[in-house]
Coordinates of C-alpha atoms in Angstrom, one line a residue:
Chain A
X1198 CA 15.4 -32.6 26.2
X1199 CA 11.9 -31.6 24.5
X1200 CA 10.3 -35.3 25.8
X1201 CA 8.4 -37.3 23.5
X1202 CA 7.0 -35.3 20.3
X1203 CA 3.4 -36.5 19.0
X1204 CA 1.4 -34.4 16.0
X1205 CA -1.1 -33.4 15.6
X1206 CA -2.1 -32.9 18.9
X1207 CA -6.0 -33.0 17.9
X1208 CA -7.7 -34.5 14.6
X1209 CA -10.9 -34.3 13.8
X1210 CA -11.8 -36.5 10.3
X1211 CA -14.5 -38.1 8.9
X1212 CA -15.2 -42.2 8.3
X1213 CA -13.7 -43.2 5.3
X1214 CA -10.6 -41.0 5.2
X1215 CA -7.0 -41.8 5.6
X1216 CA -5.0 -40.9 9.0
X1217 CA -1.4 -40.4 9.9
X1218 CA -0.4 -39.7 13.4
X1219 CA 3.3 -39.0 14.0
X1220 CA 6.1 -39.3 16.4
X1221 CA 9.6 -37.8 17.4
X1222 CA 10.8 -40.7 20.5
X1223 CA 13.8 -38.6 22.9
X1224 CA 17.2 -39.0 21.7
X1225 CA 18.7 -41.9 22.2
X1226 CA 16.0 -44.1 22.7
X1227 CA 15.7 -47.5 21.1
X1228 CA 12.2 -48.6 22.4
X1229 CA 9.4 -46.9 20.9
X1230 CA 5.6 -47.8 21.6
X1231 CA 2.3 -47.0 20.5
X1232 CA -0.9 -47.3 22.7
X1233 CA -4.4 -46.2 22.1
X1234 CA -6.4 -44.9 25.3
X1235 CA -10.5 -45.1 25.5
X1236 CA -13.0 -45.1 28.4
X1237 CA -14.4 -48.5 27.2
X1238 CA -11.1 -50.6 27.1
X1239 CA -8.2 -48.6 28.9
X1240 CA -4.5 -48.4 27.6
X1241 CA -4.1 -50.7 25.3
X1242 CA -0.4 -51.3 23.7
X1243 CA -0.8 -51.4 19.6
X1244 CA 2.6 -52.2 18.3
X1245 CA 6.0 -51.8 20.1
X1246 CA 9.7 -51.2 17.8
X1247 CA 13.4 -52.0 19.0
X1248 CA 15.8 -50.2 16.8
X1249 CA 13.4 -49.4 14.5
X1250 CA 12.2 -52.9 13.6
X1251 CA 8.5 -54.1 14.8
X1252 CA 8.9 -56.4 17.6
X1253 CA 5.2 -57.0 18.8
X1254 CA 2.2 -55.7 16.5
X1255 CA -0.5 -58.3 18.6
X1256 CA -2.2 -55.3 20.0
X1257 CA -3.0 -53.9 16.6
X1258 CA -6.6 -53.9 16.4
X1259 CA -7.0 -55.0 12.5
X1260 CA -5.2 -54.8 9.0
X1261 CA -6.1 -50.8 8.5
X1262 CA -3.7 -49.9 11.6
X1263 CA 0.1 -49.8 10.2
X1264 CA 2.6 -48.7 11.7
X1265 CA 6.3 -47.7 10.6
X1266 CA 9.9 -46.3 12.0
X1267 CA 11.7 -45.3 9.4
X1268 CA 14.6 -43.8 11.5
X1269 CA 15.3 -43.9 14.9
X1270 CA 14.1 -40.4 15.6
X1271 CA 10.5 -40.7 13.6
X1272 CA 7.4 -43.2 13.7
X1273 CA 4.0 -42.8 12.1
X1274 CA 0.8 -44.7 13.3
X1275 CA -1.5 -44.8 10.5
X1276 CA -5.3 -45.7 10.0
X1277 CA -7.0 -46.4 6.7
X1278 CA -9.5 -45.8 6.3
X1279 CA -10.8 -44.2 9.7
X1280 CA -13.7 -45.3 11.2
X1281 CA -15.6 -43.8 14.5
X1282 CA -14.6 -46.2 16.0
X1283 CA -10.9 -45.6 16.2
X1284 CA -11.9 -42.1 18.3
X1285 CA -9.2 -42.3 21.1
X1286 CA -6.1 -40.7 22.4
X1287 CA -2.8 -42.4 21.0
X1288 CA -0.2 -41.9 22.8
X1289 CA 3.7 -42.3 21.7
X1290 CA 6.0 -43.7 24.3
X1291 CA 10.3 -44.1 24.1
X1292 CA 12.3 -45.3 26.5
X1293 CA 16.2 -46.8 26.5
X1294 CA 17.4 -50.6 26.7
X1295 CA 20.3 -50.0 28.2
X1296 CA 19.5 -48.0 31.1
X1297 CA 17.5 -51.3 32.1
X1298 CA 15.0 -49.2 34.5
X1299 CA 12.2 -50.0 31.8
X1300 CA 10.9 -46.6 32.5
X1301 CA 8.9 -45.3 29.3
X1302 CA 8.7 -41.7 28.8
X1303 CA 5.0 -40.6 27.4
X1304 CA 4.1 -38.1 25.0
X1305 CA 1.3 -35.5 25.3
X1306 CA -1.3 -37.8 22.7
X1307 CA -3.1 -37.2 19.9
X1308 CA -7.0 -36.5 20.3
X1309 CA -8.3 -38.7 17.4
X1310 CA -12.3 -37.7 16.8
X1311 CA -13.5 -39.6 13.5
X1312 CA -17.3 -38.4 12.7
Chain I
X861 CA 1.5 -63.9 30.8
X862 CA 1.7 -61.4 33.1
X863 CA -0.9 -59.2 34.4
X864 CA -2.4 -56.5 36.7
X865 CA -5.2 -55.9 38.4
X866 CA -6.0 -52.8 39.9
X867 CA -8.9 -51.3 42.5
X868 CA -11.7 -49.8 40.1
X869 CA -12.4 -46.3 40.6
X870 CA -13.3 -43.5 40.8
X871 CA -11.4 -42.5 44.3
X872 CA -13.1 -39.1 46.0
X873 CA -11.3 -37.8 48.8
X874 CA -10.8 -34.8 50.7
X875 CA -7.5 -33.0 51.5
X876 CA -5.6 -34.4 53.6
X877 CA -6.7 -38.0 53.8
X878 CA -5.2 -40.8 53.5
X879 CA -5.3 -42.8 50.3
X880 CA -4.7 -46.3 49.4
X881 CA -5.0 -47.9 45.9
X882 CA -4.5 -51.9 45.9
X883 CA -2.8 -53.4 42.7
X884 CA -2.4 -57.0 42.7
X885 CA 0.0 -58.7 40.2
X886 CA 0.2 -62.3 38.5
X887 CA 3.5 -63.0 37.2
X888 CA 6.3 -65.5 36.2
X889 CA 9.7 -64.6 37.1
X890 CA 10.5 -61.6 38.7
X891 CA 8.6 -58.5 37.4
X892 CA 9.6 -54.7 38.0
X893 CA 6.5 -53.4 39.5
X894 CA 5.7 -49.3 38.8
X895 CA 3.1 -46.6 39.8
X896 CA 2.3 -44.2 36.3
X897 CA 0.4 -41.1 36.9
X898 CA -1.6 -39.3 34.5
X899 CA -2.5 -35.4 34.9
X900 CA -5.8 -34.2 33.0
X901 CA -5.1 -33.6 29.1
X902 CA -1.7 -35.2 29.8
X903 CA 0.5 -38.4 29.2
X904 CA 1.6 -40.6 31.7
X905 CA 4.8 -40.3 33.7
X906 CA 7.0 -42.7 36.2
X907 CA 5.7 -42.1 39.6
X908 CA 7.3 -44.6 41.5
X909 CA 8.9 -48.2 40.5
X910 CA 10.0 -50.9 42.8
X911 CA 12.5 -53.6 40.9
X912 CA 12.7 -56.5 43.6
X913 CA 10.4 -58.3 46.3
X914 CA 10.7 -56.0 49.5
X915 CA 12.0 -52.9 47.5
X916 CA 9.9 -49.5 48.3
X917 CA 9.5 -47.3 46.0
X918 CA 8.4 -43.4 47.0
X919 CA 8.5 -40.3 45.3
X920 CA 6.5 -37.2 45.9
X921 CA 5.1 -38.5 49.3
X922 CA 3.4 -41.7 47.4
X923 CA 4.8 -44.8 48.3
X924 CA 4.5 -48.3 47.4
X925 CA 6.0 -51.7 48.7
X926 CA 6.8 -54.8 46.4
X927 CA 5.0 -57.6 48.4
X928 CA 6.3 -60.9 46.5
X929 CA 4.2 -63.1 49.6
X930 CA 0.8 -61.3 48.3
X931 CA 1.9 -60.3 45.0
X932 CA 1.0 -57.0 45.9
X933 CA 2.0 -53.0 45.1
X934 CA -0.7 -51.1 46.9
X935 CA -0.2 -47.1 46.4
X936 CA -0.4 -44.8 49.3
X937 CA -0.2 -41.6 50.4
X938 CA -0.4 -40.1 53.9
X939 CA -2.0 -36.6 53.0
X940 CA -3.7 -35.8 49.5
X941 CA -3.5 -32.6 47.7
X942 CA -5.8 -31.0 45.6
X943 CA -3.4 -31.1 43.1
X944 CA -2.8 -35.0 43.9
X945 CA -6.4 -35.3 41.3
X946 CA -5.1 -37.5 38.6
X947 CA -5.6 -41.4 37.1
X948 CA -2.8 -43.6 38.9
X949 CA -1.8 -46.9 36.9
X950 CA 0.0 -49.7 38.2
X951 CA 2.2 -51.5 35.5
X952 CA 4.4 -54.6 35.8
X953 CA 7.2 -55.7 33.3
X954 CA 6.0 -58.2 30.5
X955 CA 8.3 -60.9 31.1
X956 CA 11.9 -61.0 32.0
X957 CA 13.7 -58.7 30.5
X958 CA 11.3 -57.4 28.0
X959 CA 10.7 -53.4 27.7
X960 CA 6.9 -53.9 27.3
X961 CA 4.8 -53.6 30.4
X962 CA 1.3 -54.4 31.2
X963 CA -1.1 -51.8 33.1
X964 CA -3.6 -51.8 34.7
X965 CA -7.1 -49.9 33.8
X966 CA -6.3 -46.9 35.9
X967 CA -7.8 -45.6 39.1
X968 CA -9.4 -41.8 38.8
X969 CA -8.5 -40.1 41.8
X970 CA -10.2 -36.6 42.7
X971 CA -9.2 -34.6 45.6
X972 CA -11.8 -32.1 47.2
X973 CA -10.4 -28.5 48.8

């Protein structure tokens, strides 16, 4: 299995503009999470789906973070518009209900730099 | 609701030494308790989980005891590598049932040659 799929891997974009992260959970999967990572404040959990509908957005930071999972193999985070602020790594997380170990399976991030 | 709180960092060690990271818990119910591990430029990944009070859970030569009494899941290892150099998370399970966990802030651990 290729794990969890995030792109890009690195974005560099300026304030004001429009960003779309994206994600590929593993096969299978019916959890799939989104979490932003900084120095200041940690891991922080934005939005969580089960079976592709949005179970907990509370951690979404305000009304320019959306989120979507169109199908159960594809999710996009997006931010508009960007501001410098928002610099972080996102990372994509999946993991399965039925296997009940609650373990979540981590993709590589995305490097999020907004100037 | 639940939460997690975990020894600040950052760790320095030399090889070979002995390492302990506390991680203390609040909870209601019964929580899975579980040790992530993150490698430079990487995500995390499971190191170790323990499900129920008294459980151990070990993998890699880190272990780390579910202590219901202190509500405790300290990490340890006997001898450090080099390659050991990482930020260790302790994590707990929401609430019953739920597939969302709650981490800690993360410990930076660096391990000198």
């Amino acid at each position: 299995d290729a794990g969890v799929i995030q792109s890009p891997r690195h974005e560099v974009t300026e304030m004001g503009q429009e960003v779309t992260l994206r994600c590929k959970p593993i096969s299978g999967h019916d959890y799939l999470f989104w979490y932003r990572q900084t120095m200041m404040r940690g891991l922080e959990l934005l939005i969580y789906f089960n079976n592709n509908v949005p179970i907990d957005d509370s951690g979404m930071p305000e009304d320019r973070f959306s989120a979507k999972m169109p199908n159960a193999s594809f999710s996009t985070l997006k931010i508009q518009p960007s501001e410098p602020r928002d610099s972080a790594v996102y990372f994509c997380a999946s993991s399965s209900g039925t296997s009940r170990l609650n373990e979540q399976f981590f993709g590589p991030g995305t490097r999020l730099t907004v100037l | 609701g639940n939460s997690v709180t975990q020894m600040e960092g950052p760790v320095t060690l030399s090889e070979e030494a002995f390492l302990t990271i506390n991680c203390t818990y609040t909870a209601t119910g019964y929580p899975s308790l579980f040790w992530y591990v993150q490698y430079p430029g990487e995500g995390l990944q499971l190191l170790l989980k323990a499900t129920k009070a008294d459980d151990k859970g070990s993998n890699k030569g880190f272990e780390a005891t579910y202590r219901k009494e202190t509500t405790s899941f300290h990490l340890e290892k006997g001898s450090v590598q080099v390659s050991d150099s990482a930020v260790y998370f302790c994590a707990l399970t929401s609430q019953g049932g739920s597939e969302k966990l709650v981490f800690g802030k993360g410990t930076k651990l660096t391990v000198n040659p």
